[in-house]
Structure formats: structure tokens, C-alpha cells
Coordinates of C-alpha atoms in Angstrom, one line a residue:
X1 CA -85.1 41.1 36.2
X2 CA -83.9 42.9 38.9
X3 CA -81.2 46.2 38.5
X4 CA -78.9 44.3 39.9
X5 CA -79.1 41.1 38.1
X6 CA -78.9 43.7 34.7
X7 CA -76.0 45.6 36.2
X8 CA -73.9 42.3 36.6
X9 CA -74.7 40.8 33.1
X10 CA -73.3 44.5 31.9
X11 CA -69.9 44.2 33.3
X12 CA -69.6 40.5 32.6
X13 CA -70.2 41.6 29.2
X14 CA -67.5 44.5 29.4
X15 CA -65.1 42.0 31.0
X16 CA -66.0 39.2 28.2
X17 CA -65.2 42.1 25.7
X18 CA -61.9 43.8 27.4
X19 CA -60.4 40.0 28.1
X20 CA -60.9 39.5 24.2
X21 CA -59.7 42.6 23.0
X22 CA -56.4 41.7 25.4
X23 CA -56.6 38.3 23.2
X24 CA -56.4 40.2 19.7
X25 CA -54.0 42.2 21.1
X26 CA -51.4 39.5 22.4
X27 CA -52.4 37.7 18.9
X28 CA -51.9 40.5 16.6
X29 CA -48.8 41.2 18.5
X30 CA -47.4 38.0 18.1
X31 CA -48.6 37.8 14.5
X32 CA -46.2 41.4 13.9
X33 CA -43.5 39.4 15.9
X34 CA -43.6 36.6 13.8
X35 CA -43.9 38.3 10.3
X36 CA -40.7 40.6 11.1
X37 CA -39.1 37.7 12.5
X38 CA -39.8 36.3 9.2
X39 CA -39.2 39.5 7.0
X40 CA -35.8 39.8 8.7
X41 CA -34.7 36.3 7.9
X42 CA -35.9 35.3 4.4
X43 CA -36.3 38.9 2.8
X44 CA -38.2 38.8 -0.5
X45 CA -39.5 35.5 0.1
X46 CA -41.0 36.6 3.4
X47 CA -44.8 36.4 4.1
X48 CA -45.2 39.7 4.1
X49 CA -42.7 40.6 1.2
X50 CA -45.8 41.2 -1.5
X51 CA -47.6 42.9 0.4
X52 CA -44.7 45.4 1.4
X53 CA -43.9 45.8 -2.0
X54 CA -47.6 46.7 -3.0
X55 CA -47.8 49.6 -0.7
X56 CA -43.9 50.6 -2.3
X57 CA -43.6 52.7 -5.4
X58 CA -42.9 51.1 -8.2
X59 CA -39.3 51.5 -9.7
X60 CA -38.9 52.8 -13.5
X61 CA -37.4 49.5 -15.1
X62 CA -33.8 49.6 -15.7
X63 CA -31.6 47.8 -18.3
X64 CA -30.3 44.9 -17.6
X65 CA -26.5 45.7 -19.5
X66 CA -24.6 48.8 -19.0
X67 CA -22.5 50.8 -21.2
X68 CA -18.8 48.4 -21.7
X69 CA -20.4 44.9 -20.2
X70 CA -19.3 42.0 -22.7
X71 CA -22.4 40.5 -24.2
X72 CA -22.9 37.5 -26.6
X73 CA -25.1 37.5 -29.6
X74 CA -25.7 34.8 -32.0
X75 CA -25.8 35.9 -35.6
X76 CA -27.0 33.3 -37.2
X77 CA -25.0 30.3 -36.4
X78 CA -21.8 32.3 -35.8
X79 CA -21.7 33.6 -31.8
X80 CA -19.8 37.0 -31.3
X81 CA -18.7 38.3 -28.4
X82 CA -19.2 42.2 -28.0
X83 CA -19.4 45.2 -25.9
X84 CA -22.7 47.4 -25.1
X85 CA -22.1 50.9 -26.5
X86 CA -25.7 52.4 -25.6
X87 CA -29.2 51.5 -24.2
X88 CA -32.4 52.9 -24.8
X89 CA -36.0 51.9 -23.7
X90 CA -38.6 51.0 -26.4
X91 CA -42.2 50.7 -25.7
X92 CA -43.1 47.8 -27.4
X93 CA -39.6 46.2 -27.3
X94 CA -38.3 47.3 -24.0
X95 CA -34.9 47.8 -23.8
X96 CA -32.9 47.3 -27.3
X97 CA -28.5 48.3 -27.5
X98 CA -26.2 49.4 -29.5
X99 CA -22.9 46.7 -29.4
X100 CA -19.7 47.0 -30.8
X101 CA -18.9 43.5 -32.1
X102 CA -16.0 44.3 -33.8
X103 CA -13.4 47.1 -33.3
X104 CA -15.1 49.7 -34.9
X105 CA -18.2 48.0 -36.4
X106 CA -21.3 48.8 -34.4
X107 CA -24.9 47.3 -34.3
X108 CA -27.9 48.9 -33.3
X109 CA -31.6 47.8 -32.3
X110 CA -30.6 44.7 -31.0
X111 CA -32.7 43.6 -28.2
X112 CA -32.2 42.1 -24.8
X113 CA -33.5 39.2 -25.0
X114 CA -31.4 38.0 -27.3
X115 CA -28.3 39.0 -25.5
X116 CA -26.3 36.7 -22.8
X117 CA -23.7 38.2 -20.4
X118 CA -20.5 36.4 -20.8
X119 CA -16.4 37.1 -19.6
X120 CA -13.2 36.4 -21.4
X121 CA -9.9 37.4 -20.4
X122 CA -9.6 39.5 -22.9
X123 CA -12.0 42.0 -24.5
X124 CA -12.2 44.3 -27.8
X125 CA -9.5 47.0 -28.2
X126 CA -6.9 45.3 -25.2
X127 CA -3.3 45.8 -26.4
X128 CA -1.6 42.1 -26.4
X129 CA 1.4 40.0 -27.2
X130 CA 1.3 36.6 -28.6
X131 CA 2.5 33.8 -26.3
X132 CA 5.0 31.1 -27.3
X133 CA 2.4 28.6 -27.1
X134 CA 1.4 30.4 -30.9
X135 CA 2.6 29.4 -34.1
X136 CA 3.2 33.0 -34.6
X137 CA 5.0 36.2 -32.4
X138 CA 4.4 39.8 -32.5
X139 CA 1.9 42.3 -30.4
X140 CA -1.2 44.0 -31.8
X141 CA -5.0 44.6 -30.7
X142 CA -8.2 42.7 -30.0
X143 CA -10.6 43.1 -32.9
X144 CA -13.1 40.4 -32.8
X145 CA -14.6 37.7 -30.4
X146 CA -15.9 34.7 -31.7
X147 CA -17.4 31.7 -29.2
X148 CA -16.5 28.1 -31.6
X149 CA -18.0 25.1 -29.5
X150 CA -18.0 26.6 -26.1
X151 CA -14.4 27.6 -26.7
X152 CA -13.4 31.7 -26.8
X153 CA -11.4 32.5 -30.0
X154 CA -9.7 35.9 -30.9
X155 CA -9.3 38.0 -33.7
X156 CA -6.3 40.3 -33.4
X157 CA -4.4 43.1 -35.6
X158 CA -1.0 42.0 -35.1
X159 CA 2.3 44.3 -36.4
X160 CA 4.0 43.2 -39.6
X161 CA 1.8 40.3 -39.7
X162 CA -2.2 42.5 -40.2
X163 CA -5.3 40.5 -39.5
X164 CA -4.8 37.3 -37.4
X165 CA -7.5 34.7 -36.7
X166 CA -8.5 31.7 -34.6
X167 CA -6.0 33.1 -31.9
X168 CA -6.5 31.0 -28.3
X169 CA -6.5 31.8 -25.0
X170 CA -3.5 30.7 -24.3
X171 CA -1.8 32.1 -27.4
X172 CA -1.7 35.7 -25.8
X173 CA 0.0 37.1 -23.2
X174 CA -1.6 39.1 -19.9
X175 CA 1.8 41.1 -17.8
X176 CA 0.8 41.3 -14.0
X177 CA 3.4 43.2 -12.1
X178 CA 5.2 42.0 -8.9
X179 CA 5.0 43.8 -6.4
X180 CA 8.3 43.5 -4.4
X181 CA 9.5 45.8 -2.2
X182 CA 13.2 46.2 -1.1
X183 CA 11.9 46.8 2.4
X184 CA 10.0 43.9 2.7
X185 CA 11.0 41.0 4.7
X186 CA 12.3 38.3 3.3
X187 CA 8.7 36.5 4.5
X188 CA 7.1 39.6 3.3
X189 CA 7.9 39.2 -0.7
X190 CA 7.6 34.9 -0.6
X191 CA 3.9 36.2 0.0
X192 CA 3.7 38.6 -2.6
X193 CA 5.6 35.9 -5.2
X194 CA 3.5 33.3 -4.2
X195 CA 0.2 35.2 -5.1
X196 CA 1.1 36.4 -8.1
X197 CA 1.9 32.9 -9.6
X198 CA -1.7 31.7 -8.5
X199 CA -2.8 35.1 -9.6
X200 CA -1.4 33.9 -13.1
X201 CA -3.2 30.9 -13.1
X202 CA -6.5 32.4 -14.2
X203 CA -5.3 34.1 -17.3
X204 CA -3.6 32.5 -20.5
X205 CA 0.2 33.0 -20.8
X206 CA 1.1 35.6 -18.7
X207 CA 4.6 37.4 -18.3
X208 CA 5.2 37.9 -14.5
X209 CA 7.5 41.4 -14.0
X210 CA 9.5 41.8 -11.5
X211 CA 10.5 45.8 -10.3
X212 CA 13.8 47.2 -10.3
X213 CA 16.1 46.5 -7.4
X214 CA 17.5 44.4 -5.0
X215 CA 14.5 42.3 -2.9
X216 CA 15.0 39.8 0.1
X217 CA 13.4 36.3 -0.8
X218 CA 14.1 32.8 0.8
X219 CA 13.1 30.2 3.8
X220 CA 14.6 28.0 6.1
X221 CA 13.2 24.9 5.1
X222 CA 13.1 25.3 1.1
X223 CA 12.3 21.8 0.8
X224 CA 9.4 22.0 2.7
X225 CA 8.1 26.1 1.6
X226 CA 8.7 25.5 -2.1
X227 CA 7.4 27.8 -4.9
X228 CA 5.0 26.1 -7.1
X229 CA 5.8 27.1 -11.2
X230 CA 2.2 27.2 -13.0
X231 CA 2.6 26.7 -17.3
X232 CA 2.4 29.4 -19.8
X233 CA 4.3 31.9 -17.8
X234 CA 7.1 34.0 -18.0
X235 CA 9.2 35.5 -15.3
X236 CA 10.9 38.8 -16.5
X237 CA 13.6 40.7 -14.7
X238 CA 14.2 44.3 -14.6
X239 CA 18.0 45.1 -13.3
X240 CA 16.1 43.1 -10.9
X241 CA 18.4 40.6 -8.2
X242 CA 16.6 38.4 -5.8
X243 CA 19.1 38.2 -3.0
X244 CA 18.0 34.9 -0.9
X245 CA 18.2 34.5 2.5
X246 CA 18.2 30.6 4.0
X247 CA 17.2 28.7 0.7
X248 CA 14.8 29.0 -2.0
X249 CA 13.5 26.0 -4.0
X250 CA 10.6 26.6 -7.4
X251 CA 9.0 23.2 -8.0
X252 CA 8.1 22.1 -11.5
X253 CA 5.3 19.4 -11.0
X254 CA 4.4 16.6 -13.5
X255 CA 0.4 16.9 -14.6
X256 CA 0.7 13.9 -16.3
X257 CA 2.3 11.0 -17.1
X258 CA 3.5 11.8 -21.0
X259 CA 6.7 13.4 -21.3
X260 CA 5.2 16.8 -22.0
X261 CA 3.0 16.9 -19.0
X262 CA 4.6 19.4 -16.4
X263 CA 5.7 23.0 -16.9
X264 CA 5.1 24.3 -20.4
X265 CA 5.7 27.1 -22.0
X266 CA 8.1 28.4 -19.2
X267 CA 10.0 31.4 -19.4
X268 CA 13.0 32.9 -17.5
X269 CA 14.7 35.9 -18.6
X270 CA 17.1 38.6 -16.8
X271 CA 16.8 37.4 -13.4
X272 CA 19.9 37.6 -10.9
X273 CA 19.4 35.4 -8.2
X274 CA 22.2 36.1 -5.4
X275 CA 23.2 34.4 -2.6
X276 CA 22.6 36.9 0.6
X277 CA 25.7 35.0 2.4
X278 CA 28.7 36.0 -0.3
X279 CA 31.0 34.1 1.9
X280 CA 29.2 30.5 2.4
X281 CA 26.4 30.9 0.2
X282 CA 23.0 30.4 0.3
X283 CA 21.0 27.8 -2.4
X284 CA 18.6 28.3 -5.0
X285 CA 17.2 25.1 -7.0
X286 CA 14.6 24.5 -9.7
X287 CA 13.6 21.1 -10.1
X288 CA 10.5 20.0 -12.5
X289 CA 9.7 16.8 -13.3
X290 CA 8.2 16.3 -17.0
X291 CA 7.6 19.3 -18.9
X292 CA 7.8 21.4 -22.2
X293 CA 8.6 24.3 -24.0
X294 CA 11.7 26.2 -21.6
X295 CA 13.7 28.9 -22.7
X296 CA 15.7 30.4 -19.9
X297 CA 17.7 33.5 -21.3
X298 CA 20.2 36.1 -19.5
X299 CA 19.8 35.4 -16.4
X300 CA 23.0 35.6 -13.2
X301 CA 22.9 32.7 -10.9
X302 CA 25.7 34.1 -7.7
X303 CA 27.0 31.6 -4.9
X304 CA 23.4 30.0 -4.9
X305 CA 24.9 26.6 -5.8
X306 CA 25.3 24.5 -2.7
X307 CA 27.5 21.0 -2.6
X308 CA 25.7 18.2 -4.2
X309 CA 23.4 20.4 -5.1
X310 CA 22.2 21.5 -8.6
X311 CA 20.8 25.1 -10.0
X312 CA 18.8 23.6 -12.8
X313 CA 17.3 19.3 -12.0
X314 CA 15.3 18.5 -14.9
X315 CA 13.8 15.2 -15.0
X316 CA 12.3 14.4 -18.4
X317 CA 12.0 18.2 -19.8
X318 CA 11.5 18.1 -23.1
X319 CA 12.5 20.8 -25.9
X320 CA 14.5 23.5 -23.1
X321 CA 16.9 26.2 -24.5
X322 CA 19.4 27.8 -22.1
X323 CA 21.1 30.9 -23.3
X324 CA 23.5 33.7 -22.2
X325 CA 23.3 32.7 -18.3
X326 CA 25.7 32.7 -16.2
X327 CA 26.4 30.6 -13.3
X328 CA 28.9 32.1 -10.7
X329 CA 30.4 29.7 -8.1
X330 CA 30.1 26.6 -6.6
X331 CA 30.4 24.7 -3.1
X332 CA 32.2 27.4 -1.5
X333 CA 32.8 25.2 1.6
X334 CA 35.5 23.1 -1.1
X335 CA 37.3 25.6 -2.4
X336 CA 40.1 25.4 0.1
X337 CA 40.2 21.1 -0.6
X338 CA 43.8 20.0 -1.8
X339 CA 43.2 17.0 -3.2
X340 CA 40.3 14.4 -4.0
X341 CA 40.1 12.1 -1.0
X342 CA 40.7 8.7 -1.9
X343 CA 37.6 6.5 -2.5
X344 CA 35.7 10.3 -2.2
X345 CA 31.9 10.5 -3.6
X346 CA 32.6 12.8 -6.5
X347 CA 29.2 14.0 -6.8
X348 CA 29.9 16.4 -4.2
X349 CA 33.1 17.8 -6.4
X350 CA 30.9 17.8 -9.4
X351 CA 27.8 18.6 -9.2
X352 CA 26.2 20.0 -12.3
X353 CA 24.7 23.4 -12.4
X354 CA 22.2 22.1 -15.0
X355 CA 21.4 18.5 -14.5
X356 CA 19.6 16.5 -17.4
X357 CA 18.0 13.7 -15.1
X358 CA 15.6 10.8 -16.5
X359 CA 12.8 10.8 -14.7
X360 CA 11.1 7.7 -13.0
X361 CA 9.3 6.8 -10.0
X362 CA 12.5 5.5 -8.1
X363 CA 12.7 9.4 -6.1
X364 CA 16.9 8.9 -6.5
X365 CA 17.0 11.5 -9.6
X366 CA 15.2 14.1 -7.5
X367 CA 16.6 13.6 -4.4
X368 CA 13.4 12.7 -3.5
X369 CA 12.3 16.3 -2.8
X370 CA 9.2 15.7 -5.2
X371 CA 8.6 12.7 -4.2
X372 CA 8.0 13.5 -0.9
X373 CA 5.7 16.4 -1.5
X374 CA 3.7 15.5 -4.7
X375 CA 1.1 12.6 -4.0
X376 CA 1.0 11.8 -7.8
X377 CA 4.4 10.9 -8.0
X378 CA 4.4 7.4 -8.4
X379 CA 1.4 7.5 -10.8
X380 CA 3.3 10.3 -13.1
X381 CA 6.3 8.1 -13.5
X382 CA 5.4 5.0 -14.2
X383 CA 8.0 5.0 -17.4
X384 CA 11.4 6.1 -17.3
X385 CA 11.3 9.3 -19.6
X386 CA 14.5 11.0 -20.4
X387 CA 15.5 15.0 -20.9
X388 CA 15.4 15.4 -24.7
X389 CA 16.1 18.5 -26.9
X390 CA 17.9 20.3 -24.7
X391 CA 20.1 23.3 -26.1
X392 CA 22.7 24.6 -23.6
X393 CA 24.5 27.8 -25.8
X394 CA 26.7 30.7 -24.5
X395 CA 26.6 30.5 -21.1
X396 CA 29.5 30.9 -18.5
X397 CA 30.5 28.5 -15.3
X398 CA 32.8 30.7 -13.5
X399 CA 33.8 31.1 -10.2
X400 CA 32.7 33.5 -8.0
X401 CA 35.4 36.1 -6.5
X402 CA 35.3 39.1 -4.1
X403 CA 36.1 42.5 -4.6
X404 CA 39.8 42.0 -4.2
X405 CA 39.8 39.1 -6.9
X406 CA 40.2 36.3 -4.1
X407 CA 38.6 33.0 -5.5
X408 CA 35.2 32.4 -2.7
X409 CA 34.3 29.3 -5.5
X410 CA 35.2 27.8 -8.2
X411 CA 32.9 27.5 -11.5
X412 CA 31.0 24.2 -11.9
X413 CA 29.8 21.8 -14.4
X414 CA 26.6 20.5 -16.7
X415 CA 25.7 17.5 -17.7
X416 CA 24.5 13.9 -16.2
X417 CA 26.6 11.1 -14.5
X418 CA 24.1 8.2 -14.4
X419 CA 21.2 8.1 -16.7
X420 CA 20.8 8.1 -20.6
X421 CA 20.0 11.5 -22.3
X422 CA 18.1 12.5 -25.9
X423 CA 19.1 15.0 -28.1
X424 CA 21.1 17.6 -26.3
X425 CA 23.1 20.5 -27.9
X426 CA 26.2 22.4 -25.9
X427 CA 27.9 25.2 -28.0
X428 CA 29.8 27.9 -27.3
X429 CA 29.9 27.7 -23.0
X430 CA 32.7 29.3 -20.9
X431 CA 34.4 27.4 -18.3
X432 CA 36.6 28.7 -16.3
X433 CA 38.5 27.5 -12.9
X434 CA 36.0 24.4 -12.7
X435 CA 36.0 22.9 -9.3
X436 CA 35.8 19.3 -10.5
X437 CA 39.3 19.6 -12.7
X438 CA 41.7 21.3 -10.0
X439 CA 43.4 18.2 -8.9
X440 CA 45.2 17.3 -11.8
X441 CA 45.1 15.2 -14.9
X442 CA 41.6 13.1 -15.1
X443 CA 42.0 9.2 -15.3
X444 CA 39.6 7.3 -17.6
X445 CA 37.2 6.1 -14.5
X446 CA 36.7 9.9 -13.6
X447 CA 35.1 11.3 -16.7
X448 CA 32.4 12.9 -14.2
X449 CA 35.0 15.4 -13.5
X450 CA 34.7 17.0 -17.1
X451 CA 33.3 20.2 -17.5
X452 CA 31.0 18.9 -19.5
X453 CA 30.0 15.1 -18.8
X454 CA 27.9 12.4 -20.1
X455 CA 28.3 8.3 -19.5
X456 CA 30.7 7.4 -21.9
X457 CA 28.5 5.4 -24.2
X458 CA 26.0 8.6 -24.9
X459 CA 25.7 9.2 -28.6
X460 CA 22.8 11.8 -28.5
X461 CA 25.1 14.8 -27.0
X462 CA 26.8 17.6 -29.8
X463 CA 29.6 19.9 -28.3
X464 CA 31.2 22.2 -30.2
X465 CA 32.8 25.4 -29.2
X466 CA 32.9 25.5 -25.9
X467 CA 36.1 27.4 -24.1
X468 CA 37.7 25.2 -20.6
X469 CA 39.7 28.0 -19.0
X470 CA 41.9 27.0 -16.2

């Protein structure tokens, strides 16, 4: 072969060669591009995940429950429902704790694998109150946790009463503070209202309490930016007055279609819900359809009453106990009327300030208000169910007057004017200066007008003691 021939098979060879090594290079570059692509986007179940971690030192193992986590451990058949206390790390074991599964009893040695995390809304040592969904009242401690078919029961210390057992969720009480400010606008503490009744939806029965002071609250459409009422709750006052502003409307929706399937276990207590306008008023309304379980204690209701209008609508409520409130004024835009006009709609004279409706599908009891905004309506009120056990005791209907004693409205009534009632109890009530009775002596047709008022064939009302003050 000639020199030449040699010298051009060399640098095809180094050209063959450099062209190849480009070839790796554009592969293994794309290769890298690809596997960080892929590292980046799945993580630990990249490609190149296992072989990252192989070059990575290896981290000392760690326990899998910390010091206060709520654990549950099955002794025997019974499940109990602890705390971790300590840790430690055993060769042959690995990790084994110390758990406190009652207050003040402690087990050691127990190891991890036979431990499952769990949550409860309660744990070991919380201070709590029982809820009037229990057979029994008083406050105490947490002392034991017991899970009974998938179901969390309590053991509690209560005062006067010592060890109680087979305590439910919903049998104890969890207080959440509302956060009101007198600042706020009016839009400002709707929001913070609103979120802490869904807050108290994910605990048992809990006592919503409101802060001292006088706080903005209401809308301009109340029929439409209602406040939902969850069960098992109480809503507790503080020298605390709600001053609304436009209108203000809590909705008490039926779950169900049984008499007892609405708002349960409901609580109202020291509340005083004032009208911002002291001149014309302003309205406040709580309307439930079905329910359970009421007591509604001490509270002021000022100029919130609107013509035609009621304070308290309940359609079908069963077992409700209305004490020591007082209910100041009523239509303010009649107090100047004269006389009734002939062949007048009365209802607008006297409407009660706690109504005791029957509830049905028909939407006339409830104005249609729930109707219109609860899609279950007409399935929850298939049958006519009427307001039974009802206990209306020491309360006052009075008018509302300014500072110089001028009349602004007259006091206003209770009762019903169309439907059939249960059992309802009225004792010991105040009223004074009642709109409905200021045009003179009542003829037999307008028994409405009464104070107190039922269709005249009712036979399931008591009265007694009760005070009609001119």
C-alpha cells in the first residue's frame, strides 16, 4: 500500500471514531435529559430513584409514633384507645412504647407493630361537659378510650357523679369561641358566624361563645343569605348584643321526614339580638322545620319583629322549652293605627312572636322561605306533623319604648291561628300593651287578637298564670 492510501484509512478511522464519540455524547446527553426529566416528575418512583438512593447515606430508622400521638391497641378483644408516652429502639424488636391507656395507668414494651394510629375528638385528660343529648349532666375528665364496633366510647370522671362509662360522642360538649369583633363590618362577622357553625359540625355537641360587646350582623336579602343551624349546639351569650343591620334569618332544616328529624339538641341562651334601626326596626327570624330537643333561655329579642312577621316559626318542633326571654316590640310601622280597618287581615295586627306551625309540604306555614331554598322539602313533608311539647314559661311581650318612655311598639303575641297543636304549656308570661288588643273589646270571631291564641277547638294547650297588662 502506498503512504497515502495508509494516511487516508487513518483519518477515516479518526473521523469514524470522533463522529461516534459525538453519537455517545448526544445519547448520553439525552439519556441525563430524560432521567431528570423523569426524576423531576415522579420522584421516588423515578428510573433513577434506586440508584440515587444507593450512593445516599443511609438514615438511622426513626419511630413511626411520637411522644402524645393517639394510638390503638387491642387487648385481647377489648380495643383501647391511648397516648404514646415514650419510644425506644430494640434490636431484635425494633421500636417498642410506653402508652398511657388510661389516665394514669401506663404500659410498657408494647411494640409497633401492633399499634394503629387513630383520632377522636377527644383524648385522655381533656376537661369536658356533658351534652344534653346525655342521660346525665355535670363536667369532669377523659379517663379511658374504648373503640366498641367501630364506634369511639368515653370513660370520664365526672363531679358528684365519679366514674362514668359508655359516654358518646355526642354526649360531650367541645366550646369554640366566636370571634366577633365590634369593628368588623356587618359582612365581616356574617363570615366569621358562618364558619364557626360549619366549624361545629365536626365535633359532638359543641357550645358556640360569643365575646362581650355589641357586634354588627345582618344582610339585605335575609331570605336569600340565611344562617344554616347545625344539631347538638349551643349558642351562648356573654353581655353579648347582636345589633342587626338589614335582616338576619337562622334556618332550621328538616334531615328527615320523622318529626324529630331537624335541629336537635339546640341551645340558645343570653343572647340580645337588637334591631340597629330603634325607630323602624330591623328583623330577625328563626324558622326550622322538624326538630328536637330546644331550650332557649334568657335571651332579649329588641324591635327585631317586623309586621306579619314572627321571631320564633316552628314547624313540627318537638319537646322546645322557652324560658325567661323577653320579646320587646312589634310592627313599629302600626303603632300610630287607630283602629282595625274593616275587613283588615289581622295577621298583620297579630302576628305571634313564637309561632307553633304544623308542618307540611303545602310552603303556606313557612311562608315559603324553606321551601324555596331546601330541595328536600317536599320529600321531608310528606305528613302533616304538628309542634308538640312545647313549654312557653316566664317570658315577657312588651313594647319597646325610647329613652323618654314614648311607646316606638307595642308588645306582641304567641300562639297559632290556623293549624292544630300537641301538648303545649304557657305559664307565668307577661303581657303588656299588646298590639293586637288596643282597639277595644274582642268579639267572638276575633279570638286571634288574644295575647295568647289557639283555634277555639284546641284542647292540648294549659295556661295558667300568665299576667295581660294593658
Amino acid at each position: 500500500m502506498s503512504s497515502d492510501y495508509q494516511t487516508k484509512i487513518v483519518e477515516r478511522h479518526r473521523k469514524e471514531r470522533r463522529n461516534l464519540g459525538i453519537l455517545f455524547g448526544i445519547l448520553a446527553l439525552l439519556l441525563t435529559l430524560f432521567l431528570s426529566l423523569d426524576f423531576f416528575e415522579k420522584g421516588k418512583n423515578s428510573f433513577i430513584a434506586p440508584l440515587i438512593s444507593f450512593f445516599q447515606p443511609k438514615e438511622p430508622p426513626k419511630p413511626r409514633f411520637s411522644k402524645g400521638n393517639q394510638v390503638l391497641y387491642k387487648d385481647g378483644e377489648e380495643e383501647i384507645i391511648g397516648q404514646i408516652v415514650n419510644s425506644t429502639e430494640d434490636k431484635e424488636e425494633g421500636f417498642i412504647y410506653e402508652i398511657e391507656l388510661e389516665l394514669g395507668r401506663i404500659k410498657d414494651n408494647i411494640p409497633e407493630d401492633q399499634l394503629e394510629a387513630v383520632a377522636t375528638l377527644y383524648q385522655l385528660g381533656d376537661d369536658v361537659d356533658l351534652a344534653p343529648s346525655s342521660t346525665l349532666q355535670g363536667s369532669g375528665q377523659i379517663t379511658k378510650i374504648n373503640r366498641i364496633n367501630h364506634q369511639i366510647i368515653y370513660g370520664a370522671s365526672v363531679e358528684q357523679l365519679g366514674r362514668v362509662y359508655d359516654i358518646k360522642e355526642d354526649e360531650l360538649k367541645t366550646t369554640l369561641q366566636v370571634g366577633l369583633k365590634a369593628e368588623n363590618s356587618r359582612e365581616e362577622n356574617n363570615k366569621i358566624f358562618r364558619q364557626a357553625l360549619e366549624e361545629s359540625q365536626s365535633n359532638g355537641f359543641t357550645i358556640l361563645e360569643f365575646p362581650e360587646g355589641e357586634f354588627e350582623m345582618g344582610v339585605d336579602d335575609p331570605a336569600k343569605d340565611y344562617f344554616t343551624l347545625p344539631s347538638n349546639i349551643e349558642l351562648r351569650g356573654n353581655n353579648t348584643t347582636l345589633v342587626v343591620d338589614g335582616g338576619m334569618f337562622w334556618f332550621g332544616f328538616a334531615t328527615g321526614p320523622g318529626a324529630t328529624d331537624g335541629l336537635t339538641n339546640f341551645i340558645m341562651e343570653e343572647l340580645h339580638i337588637r334591631a340597629k334601626d330603634l325607630q323602624n326596626g330591623n328583623q330577625f327570624m328563626l324558622m326550622a322545620n322538624h326538630g328536637y330537643n330546644w331550650t332557649i333561655r334568657n335571651n332579649q329579642f329588641t324591635l327585631v319583629h317586623k309586621m306579619s312577621s314572627h321571631i320564633f316559626d316552628l314547624g313540627g318542633v318537638q319537646y322546645a322549652e322557652f324560658i325567661g326571654n323577653t320579646f320587646s316590640g312589634y310592627a313599629p310601622n302600626l303603632t300610630d293605627t287607630q283602629a282595625l280597618p274593616e275587613n283588615a287581615d289581622f295577621h298583620r295586627f297579630y302576628a305571634e312572636a313564637i309561632q307553633l306551625d304544623a308542618s307540611n309540604n303545602s310552603g303556606v306555614w313557612d311562608g315559603s322561605y324553606l321551601r324555596n331554598t331546601d330541595p328536600n322539602y317536599s320529600t321531608n313533608n310528606v305528613e302533616t306533623i304538628l309542634s308538640n311539647g312545647i313549654v312557653i314559661r316566664n317570658n315577657q311581650f312588651i313594647p319597646y319604648k325610647d329613652a323618654s318612655g314614648k311607646v316606638i311598639a307595642y308588645g306582641a303575641t304567641l300562639g297559632q291561628h290556623s293549624s292544630k297543636v300537641g301538648y303545649v304549656t304557657i305559664s307565668g308570661n307577661l303581657f303588656e300593651s299588646t298590639l293586637s288588643t288596643r282597639f277595644g273589646p274582642l268579639e267572638n270571631h276575633q279570638w286571634v287578637l288574644k295575647p295568647i291564641h289557639f283555634p277555639p277547638d284546641t284542647t292540648t294547650v294549659t295556661e295558667y298564670d300568665n299576667r295581660i297588662e294593658s
